CSV table of C-alpha atoms in Angstrom, one decimal:
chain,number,residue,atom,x,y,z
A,28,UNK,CA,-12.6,-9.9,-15.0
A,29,UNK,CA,-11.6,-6.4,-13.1
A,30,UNK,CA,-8.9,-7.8,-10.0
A,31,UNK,CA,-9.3,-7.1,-6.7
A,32,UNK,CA,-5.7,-6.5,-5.2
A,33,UNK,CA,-4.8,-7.4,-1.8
A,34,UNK,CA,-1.4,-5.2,-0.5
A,35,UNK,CA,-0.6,-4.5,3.0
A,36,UNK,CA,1.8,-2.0,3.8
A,37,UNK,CA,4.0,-3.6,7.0
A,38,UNK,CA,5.6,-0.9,8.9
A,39,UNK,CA,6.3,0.2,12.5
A,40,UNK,CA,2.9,1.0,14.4
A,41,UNK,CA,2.0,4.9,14.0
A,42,UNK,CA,1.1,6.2,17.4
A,43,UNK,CA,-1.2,8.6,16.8
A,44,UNK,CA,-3.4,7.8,19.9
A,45,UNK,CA,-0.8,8.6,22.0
A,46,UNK,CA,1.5,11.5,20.2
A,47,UNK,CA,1.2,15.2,19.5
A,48,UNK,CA,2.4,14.8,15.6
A,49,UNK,CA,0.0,14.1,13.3
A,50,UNK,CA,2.7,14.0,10.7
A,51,UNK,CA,6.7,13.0,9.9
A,52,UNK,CA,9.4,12.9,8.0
A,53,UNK,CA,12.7,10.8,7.5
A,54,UNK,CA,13.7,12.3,10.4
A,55,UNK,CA,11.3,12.8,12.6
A,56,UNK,CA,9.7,9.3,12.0
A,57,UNK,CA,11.5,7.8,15.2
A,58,UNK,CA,9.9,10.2,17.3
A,59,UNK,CA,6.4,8.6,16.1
A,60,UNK,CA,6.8,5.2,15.2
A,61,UNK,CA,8.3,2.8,17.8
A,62,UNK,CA,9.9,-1.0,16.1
A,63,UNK,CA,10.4,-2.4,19.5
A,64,UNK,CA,8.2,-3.4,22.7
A,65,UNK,CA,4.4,-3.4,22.5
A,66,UNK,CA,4.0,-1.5,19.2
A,67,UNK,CA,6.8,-4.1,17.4
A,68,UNK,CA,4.9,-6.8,19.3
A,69,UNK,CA,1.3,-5.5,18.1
A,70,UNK,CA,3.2,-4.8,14.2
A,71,UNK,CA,3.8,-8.2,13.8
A,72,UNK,CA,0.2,-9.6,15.8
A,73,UNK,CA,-1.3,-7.6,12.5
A,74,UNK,CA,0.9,-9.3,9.8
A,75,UNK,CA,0.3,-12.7,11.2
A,76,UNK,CA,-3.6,-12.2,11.6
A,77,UNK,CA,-3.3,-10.7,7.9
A,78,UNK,CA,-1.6,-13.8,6.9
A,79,UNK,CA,-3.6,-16.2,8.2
A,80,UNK,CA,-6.7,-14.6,6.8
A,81,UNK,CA,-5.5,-15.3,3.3
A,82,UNK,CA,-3.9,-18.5,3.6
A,83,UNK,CA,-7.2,-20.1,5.0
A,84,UNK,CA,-9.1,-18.8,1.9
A,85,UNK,CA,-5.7,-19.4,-0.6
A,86,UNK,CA,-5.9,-16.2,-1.5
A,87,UNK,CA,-3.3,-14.2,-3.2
A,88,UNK,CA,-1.8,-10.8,-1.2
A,89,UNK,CA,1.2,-8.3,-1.5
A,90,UNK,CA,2.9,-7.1,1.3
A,91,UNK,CA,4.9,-4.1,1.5
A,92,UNK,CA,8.1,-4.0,3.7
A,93,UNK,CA,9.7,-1.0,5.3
A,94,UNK,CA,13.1,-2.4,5.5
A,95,UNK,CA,14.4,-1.1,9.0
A,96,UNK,CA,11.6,-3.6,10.3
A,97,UNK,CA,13.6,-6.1,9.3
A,98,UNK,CA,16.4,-5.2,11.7
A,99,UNK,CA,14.0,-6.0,14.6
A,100,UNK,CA,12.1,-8.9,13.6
A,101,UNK,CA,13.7,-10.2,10.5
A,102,UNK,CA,12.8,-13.7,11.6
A,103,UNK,CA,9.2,-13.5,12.9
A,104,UNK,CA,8.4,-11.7,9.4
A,105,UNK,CA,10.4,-14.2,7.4
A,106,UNK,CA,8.6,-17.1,9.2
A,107,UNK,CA,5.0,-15.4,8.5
A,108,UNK,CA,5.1,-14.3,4.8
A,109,UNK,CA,7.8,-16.6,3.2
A,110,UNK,CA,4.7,-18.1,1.4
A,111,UNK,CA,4.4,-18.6,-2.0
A,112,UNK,CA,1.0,-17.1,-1.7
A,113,UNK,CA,2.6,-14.0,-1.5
A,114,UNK,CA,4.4,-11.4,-3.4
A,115,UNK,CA,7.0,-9.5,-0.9
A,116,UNK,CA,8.3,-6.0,-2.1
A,117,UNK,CA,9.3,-2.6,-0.6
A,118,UNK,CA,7.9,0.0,1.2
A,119,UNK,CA,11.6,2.1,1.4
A,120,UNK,CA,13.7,1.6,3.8
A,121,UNK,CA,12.2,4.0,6.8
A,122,UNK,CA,9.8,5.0,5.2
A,123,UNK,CA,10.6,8.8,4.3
A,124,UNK,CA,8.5,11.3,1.5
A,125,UNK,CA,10.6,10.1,-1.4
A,126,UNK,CA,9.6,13.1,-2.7
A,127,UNK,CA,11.3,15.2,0.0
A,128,UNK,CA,14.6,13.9,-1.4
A,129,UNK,CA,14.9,14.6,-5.0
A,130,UNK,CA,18.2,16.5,-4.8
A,131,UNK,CA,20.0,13.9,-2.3
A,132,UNK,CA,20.6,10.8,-4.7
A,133,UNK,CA,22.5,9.1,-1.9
A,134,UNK,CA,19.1,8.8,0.2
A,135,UNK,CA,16.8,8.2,-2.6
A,136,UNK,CA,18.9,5.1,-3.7
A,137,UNK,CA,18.6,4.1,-0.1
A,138,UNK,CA,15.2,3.9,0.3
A,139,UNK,CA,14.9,2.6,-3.3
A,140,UNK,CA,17.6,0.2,-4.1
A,141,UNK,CA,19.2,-0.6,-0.5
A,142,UNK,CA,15.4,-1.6,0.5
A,143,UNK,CA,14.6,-3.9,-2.3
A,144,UNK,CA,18.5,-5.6,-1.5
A,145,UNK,CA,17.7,-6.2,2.4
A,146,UNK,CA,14.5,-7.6,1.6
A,147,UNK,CA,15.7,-10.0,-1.3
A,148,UNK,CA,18.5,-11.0,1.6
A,149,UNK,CA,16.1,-11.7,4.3
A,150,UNK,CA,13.0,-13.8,2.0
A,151,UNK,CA,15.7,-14.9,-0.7
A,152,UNK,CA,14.0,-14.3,-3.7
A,153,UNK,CA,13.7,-11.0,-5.9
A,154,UNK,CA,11.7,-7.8,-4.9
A,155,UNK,CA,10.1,-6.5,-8.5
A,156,UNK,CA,7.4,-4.2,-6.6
A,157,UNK,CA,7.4,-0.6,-4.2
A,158,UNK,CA,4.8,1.1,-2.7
A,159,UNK,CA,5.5,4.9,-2.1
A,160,UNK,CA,4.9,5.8,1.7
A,161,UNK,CA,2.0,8.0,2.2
A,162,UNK,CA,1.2,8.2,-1.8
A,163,UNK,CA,0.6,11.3,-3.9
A,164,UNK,CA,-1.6,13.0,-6.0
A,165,UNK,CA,0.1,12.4,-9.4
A,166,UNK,CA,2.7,9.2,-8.5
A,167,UNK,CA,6.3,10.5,-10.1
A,168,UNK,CA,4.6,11.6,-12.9
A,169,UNK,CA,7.2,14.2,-14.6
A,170,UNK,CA,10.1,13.0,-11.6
A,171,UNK,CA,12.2,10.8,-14.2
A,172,UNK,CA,15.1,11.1,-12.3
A,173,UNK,CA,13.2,9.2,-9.4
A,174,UNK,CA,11.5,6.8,-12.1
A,175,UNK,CA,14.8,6.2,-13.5
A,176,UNK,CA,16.3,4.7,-10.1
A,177,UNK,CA,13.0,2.3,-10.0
A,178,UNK,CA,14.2,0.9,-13.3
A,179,UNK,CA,17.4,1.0,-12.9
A,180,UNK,CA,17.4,-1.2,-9.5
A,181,UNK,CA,15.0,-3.4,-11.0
A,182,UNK,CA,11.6,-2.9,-10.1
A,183,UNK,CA,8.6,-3.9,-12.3
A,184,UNK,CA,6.1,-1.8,-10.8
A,185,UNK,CA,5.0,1.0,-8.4
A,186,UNK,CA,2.2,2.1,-6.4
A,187,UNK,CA,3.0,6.1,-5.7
A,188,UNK,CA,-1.0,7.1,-6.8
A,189,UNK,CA,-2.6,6.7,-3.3
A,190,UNK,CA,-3.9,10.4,-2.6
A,191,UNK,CA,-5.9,13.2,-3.9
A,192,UNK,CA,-5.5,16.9,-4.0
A,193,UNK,CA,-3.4,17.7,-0.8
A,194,UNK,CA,-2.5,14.3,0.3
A,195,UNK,CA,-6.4,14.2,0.9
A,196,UNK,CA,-8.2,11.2,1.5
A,197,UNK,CA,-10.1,8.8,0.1
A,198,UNK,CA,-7.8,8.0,-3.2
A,199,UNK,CA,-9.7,8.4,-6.9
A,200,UNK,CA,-10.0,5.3,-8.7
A,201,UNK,CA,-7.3,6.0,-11.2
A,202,UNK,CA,-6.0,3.2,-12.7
A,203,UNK,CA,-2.6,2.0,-14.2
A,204,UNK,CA,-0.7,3.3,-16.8
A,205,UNK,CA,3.4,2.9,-18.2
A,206,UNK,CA,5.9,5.3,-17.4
A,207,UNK,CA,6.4,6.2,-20.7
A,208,UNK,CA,7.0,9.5,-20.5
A,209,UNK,CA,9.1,9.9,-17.8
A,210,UNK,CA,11.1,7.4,-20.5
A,211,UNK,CA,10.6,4.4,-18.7
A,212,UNK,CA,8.0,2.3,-20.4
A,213,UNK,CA,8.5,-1.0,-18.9
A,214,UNK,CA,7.8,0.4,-15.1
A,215,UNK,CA,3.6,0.3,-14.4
A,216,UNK,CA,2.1,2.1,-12.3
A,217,UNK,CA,-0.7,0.3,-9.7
A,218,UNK,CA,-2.5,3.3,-8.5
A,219,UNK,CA,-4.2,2.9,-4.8
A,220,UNK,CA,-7.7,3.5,-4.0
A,221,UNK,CA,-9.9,4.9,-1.4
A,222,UNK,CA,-8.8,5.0,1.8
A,223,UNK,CA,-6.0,4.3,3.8
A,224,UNK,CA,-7.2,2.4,7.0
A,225,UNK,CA,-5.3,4.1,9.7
A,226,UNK,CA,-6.5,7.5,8.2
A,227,UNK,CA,-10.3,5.8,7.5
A,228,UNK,CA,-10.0,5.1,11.5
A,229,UNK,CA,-8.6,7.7,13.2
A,230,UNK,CA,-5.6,9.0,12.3
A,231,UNK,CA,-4.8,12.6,11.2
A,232,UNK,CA,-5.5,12.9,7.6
A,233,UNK,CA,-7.3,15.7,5.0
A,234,UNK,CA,-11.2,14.2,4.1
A,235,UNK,CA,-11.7,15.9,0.2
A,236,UNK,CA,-15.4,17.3,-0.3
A,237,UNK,CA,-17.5,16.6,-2.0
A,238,UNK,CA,-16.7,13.1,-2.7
A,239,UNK,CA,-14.3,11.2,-5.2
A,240,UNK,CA,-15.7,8.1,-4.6
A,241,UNK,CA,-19.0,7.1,-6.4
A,242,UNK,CA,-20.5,5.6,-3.5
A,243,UNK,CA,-21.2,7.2,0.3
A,244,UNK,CA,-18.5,8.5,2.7
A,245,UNK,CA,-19.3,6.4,6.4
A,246,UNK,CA,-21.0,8.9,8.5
A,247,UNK,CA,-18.7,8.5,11.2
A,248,UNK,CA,-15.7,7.1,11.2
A,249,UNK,CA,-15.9,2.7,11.7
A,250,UNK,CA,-14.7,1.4,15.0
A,251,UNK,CA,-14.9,-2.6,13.9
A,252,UNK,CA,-14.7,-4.7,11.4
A,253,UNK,CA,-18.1,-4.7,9.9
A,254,UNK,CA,-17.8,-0.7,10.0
A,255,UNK,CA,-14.6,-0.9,8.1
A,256,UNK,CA,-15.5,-4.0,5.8
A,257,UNK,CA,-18.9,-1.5,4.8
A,258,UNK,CA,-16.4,1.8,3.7
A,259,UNK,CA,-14.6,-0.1,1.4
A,260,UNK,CA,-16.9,-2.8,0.4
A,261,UNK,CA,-18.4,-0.7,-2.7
A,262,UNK,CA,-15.6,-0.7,-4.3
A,263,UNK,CA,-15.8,-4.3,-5.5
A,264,UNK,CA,-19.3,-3.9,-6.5
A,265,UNK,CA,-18.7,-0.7,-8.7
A,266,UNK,CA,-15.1,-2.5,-10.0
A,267,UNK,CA,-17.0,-5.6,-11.1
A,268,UNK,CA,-20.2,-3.1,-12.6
A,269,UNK,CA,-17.6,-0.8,-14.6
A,270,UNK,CA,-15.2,-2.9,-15.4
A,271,UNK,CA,-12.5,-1.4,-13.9
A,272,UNK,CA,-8.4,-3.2,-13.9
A,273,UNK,CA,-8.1,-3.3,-10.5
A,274,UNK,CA,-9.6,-2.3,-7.1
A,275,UNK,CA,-6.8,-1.6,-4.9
A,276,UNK,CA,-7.3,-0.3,-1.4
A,277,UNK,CA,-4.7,0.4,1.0
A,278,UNK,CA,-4.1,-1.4,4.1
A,279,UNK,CA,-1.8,-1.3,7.2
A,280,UNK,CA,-1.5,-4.8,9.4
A,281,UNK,CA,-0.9,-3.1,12.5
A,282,UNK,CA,-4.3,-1.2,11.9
A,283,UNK,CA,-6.2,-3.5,10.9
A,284,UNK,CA,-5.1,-5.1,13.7
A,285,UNK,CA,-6.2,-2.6,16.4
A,286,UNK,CA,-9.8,-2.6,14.6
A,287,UNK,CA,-9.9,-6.3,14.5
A,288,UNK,CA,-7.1,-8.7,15.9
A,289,UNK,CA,-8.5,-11.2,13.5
A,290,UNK,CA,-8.7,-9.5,11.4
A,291,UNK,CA,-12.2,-10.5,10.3
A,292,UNK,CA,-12.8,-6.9,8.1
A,293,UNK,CA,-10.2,-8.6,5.7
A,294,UNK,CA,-11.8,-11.6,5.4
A,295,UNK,CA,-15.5,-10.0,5.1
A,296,UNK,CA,-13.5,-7.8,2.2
A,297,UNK,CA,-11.8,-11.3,0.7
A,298,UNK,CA,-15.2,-13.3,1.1
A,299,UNK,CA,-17.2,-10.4,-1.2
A,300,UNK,CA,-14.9,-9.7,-3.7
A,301,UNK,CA,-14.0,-13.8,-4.5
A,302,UNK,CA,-16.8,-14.9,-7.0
A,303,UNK,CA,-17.6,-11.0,-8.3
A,304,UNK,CA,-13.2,-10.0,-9.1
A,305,UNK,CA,-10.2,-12.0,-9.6
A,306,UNK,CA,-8.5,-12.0,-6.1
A,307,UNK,CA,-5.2,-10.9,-7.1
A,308,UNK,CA,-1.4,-9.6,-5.7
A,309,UNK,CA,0.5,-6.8,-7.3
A,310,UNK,CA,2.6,-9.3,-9.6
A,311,UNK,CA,-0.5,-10.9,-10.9
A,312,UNK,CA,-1.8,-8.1,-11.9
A,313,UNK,CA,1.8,-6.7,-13.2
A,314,UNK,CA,2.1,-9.9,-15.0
A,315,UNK,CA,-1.6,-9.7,-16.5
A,316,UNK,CA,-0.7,-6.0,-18.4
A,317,UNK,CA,2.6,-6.9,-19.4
A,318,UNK,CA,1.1,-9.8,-21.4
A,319,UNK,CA,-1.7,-7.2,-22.4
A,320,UNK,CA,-0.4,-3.6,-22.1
A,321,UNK,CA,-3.4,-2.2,-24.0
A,322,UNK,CA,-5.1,-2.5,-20.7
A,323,UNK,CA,-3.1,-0.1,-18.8
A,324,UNK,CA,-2.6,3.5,-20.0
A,325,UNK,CA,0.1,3.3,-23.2
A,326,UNK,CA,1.3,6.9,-21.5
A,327,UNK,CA,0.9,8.5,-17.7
A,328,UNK,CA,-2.2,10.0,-17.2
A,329,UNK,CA,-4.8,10.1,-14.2
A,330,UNK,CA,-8.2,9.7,-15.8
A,331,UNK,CA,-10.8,8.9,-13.4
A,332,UNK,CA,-12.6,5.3,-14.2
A,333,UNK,CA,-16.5,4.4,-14.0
């Protein structure tokens, strides 16, 4: 049965309603991003509501942690997700274009191996997975030297797919496949689909034309939870009918907290999908191709499912 993967990426809250940059960097990302006050306050509202939706349905999730959170609210994010329900892995450390780094090997290992260590301290347990901020076209596909740091500091598997042509939104449904190439064939790729919530509800982001997705764009962008439970919702219906791996949206708590403070689109999303896909976390579906690897690509390449 295809998996429908729960992941949350838990950062600092993204002020677009409120700033003039619709974009960042390393080091601009203070400048737009706040981990303290209301917006650290509203971050951590989101992972709890997040939380709480999975745990009454015993559903399995993955949440992604940019490590510099940590140094504000180590303990309120310790208390929320040191569940065995959940798989905890990295987001980087503050949440940079890894990308934008290939020649600095001092900030690459950073973000890569520094974040996976401050995590492992805080939850005590070992960090196998990393989601790529912001996601690209074609993950680190022909980057081995980036690849090579993943493996090397231990991680089992990446999600860096999350983005069409241009960073544009939504995401293809490619699915996973083995670093092999880059010569690292034990690292899998979890490619991300559709949209990113933030960008799906307001914040700056490219829209690709026509469409990438085989079902209809919302025409106009969802304000609540039923609006944003209906963009995404197709996705488990077309998973289940083409029998794809995974489904994997992308989701921010502190957006789907500003949507929804209960986060109800989540559970709407959760309630669909259990029955039709296997509700899944990143390591469950990392641990179901590693005992099956003919179900992931055998070398990288983006070839579009259904």
């Amino acid at each position: 049965m295809s998996a429908y993967v729960a992941g949350y990426d838990v950062e600092a809250v993204y002020a677009w309603w409120d700033s003039e940059h619709t974009e960042h960097t390393g080091d601009n990302y203070d400048d737009v991003v706040s981990y303290e006050g209301d917006r650290l306050t509203e971050c951590l509202a989101g992972v709890r509501a997040v939380a709480e939706v999975h745990l009454e349905r015993e559903a399995p999730a993955t949440f992604f942690i940019v490590a510099r959170l940590l140094d504000a609210a180590r303990g309120e994010l310790v208390e929320i997700l040191d569940r065995p329900l959940f798989d905890i892995a990295s987001h980087s450390y503050t949440h940079p274009d890894i990308k934008a780094y290939l020649h600095d090997g001092h900030r690459l290992r950073h973000e890569i191996v520094d974040s996976k260590a401050a995590i492992e301290d805080a939850f005590g347990r070992e960090v196998v997975g990393f989601t790529t901020p912001g996601g690209y076209e074609d993950g680190y596909i022909g980057v081995p030297k980036v690849v090579e740091i993943f493996q090397e500091a231990g991680y089992r598997y990446l999600r860096s797919v999350g983005c069409g042509p241009q960073y544009s939104m939504p995401a293809p449904l490619h699915q996973p496949f083995w670093y092999d190439t880059e010569g690292c064939a034990d690292l899998l790729e979890i490619p991300t689909h559709a949209w990113h919530d933030n960008v799906l509800t307001g914040q700056h982001g490219l829209v690709s034309w026509p469409p990438t997705l085989p079902w209809d764009y919302p025409t106009r962008m969802p304000t609540d939870a039923r609006g944003v439970y209906e963009a995404y919702a197709p996705g488990i219906e077309h998973a289940a009918r083409a029998g794809l791996v995974a489904y994997v949206p992308t989701f921010h708590p502190w957006s789907i907290y500003r949507v929804d403070s209960q986060a109800r689109h989540i559970g709407m999303l959760l309630d669909h999908a259990d029955g039709l896909l296997d509700i899944c976390s990143c390591v469950q579906v990392d641990e179901r191709l590693r005992a099956d690897r003919g179900l992931a690509a055998a070398r990288p390449q983006l070839a579009l499912a259904g």
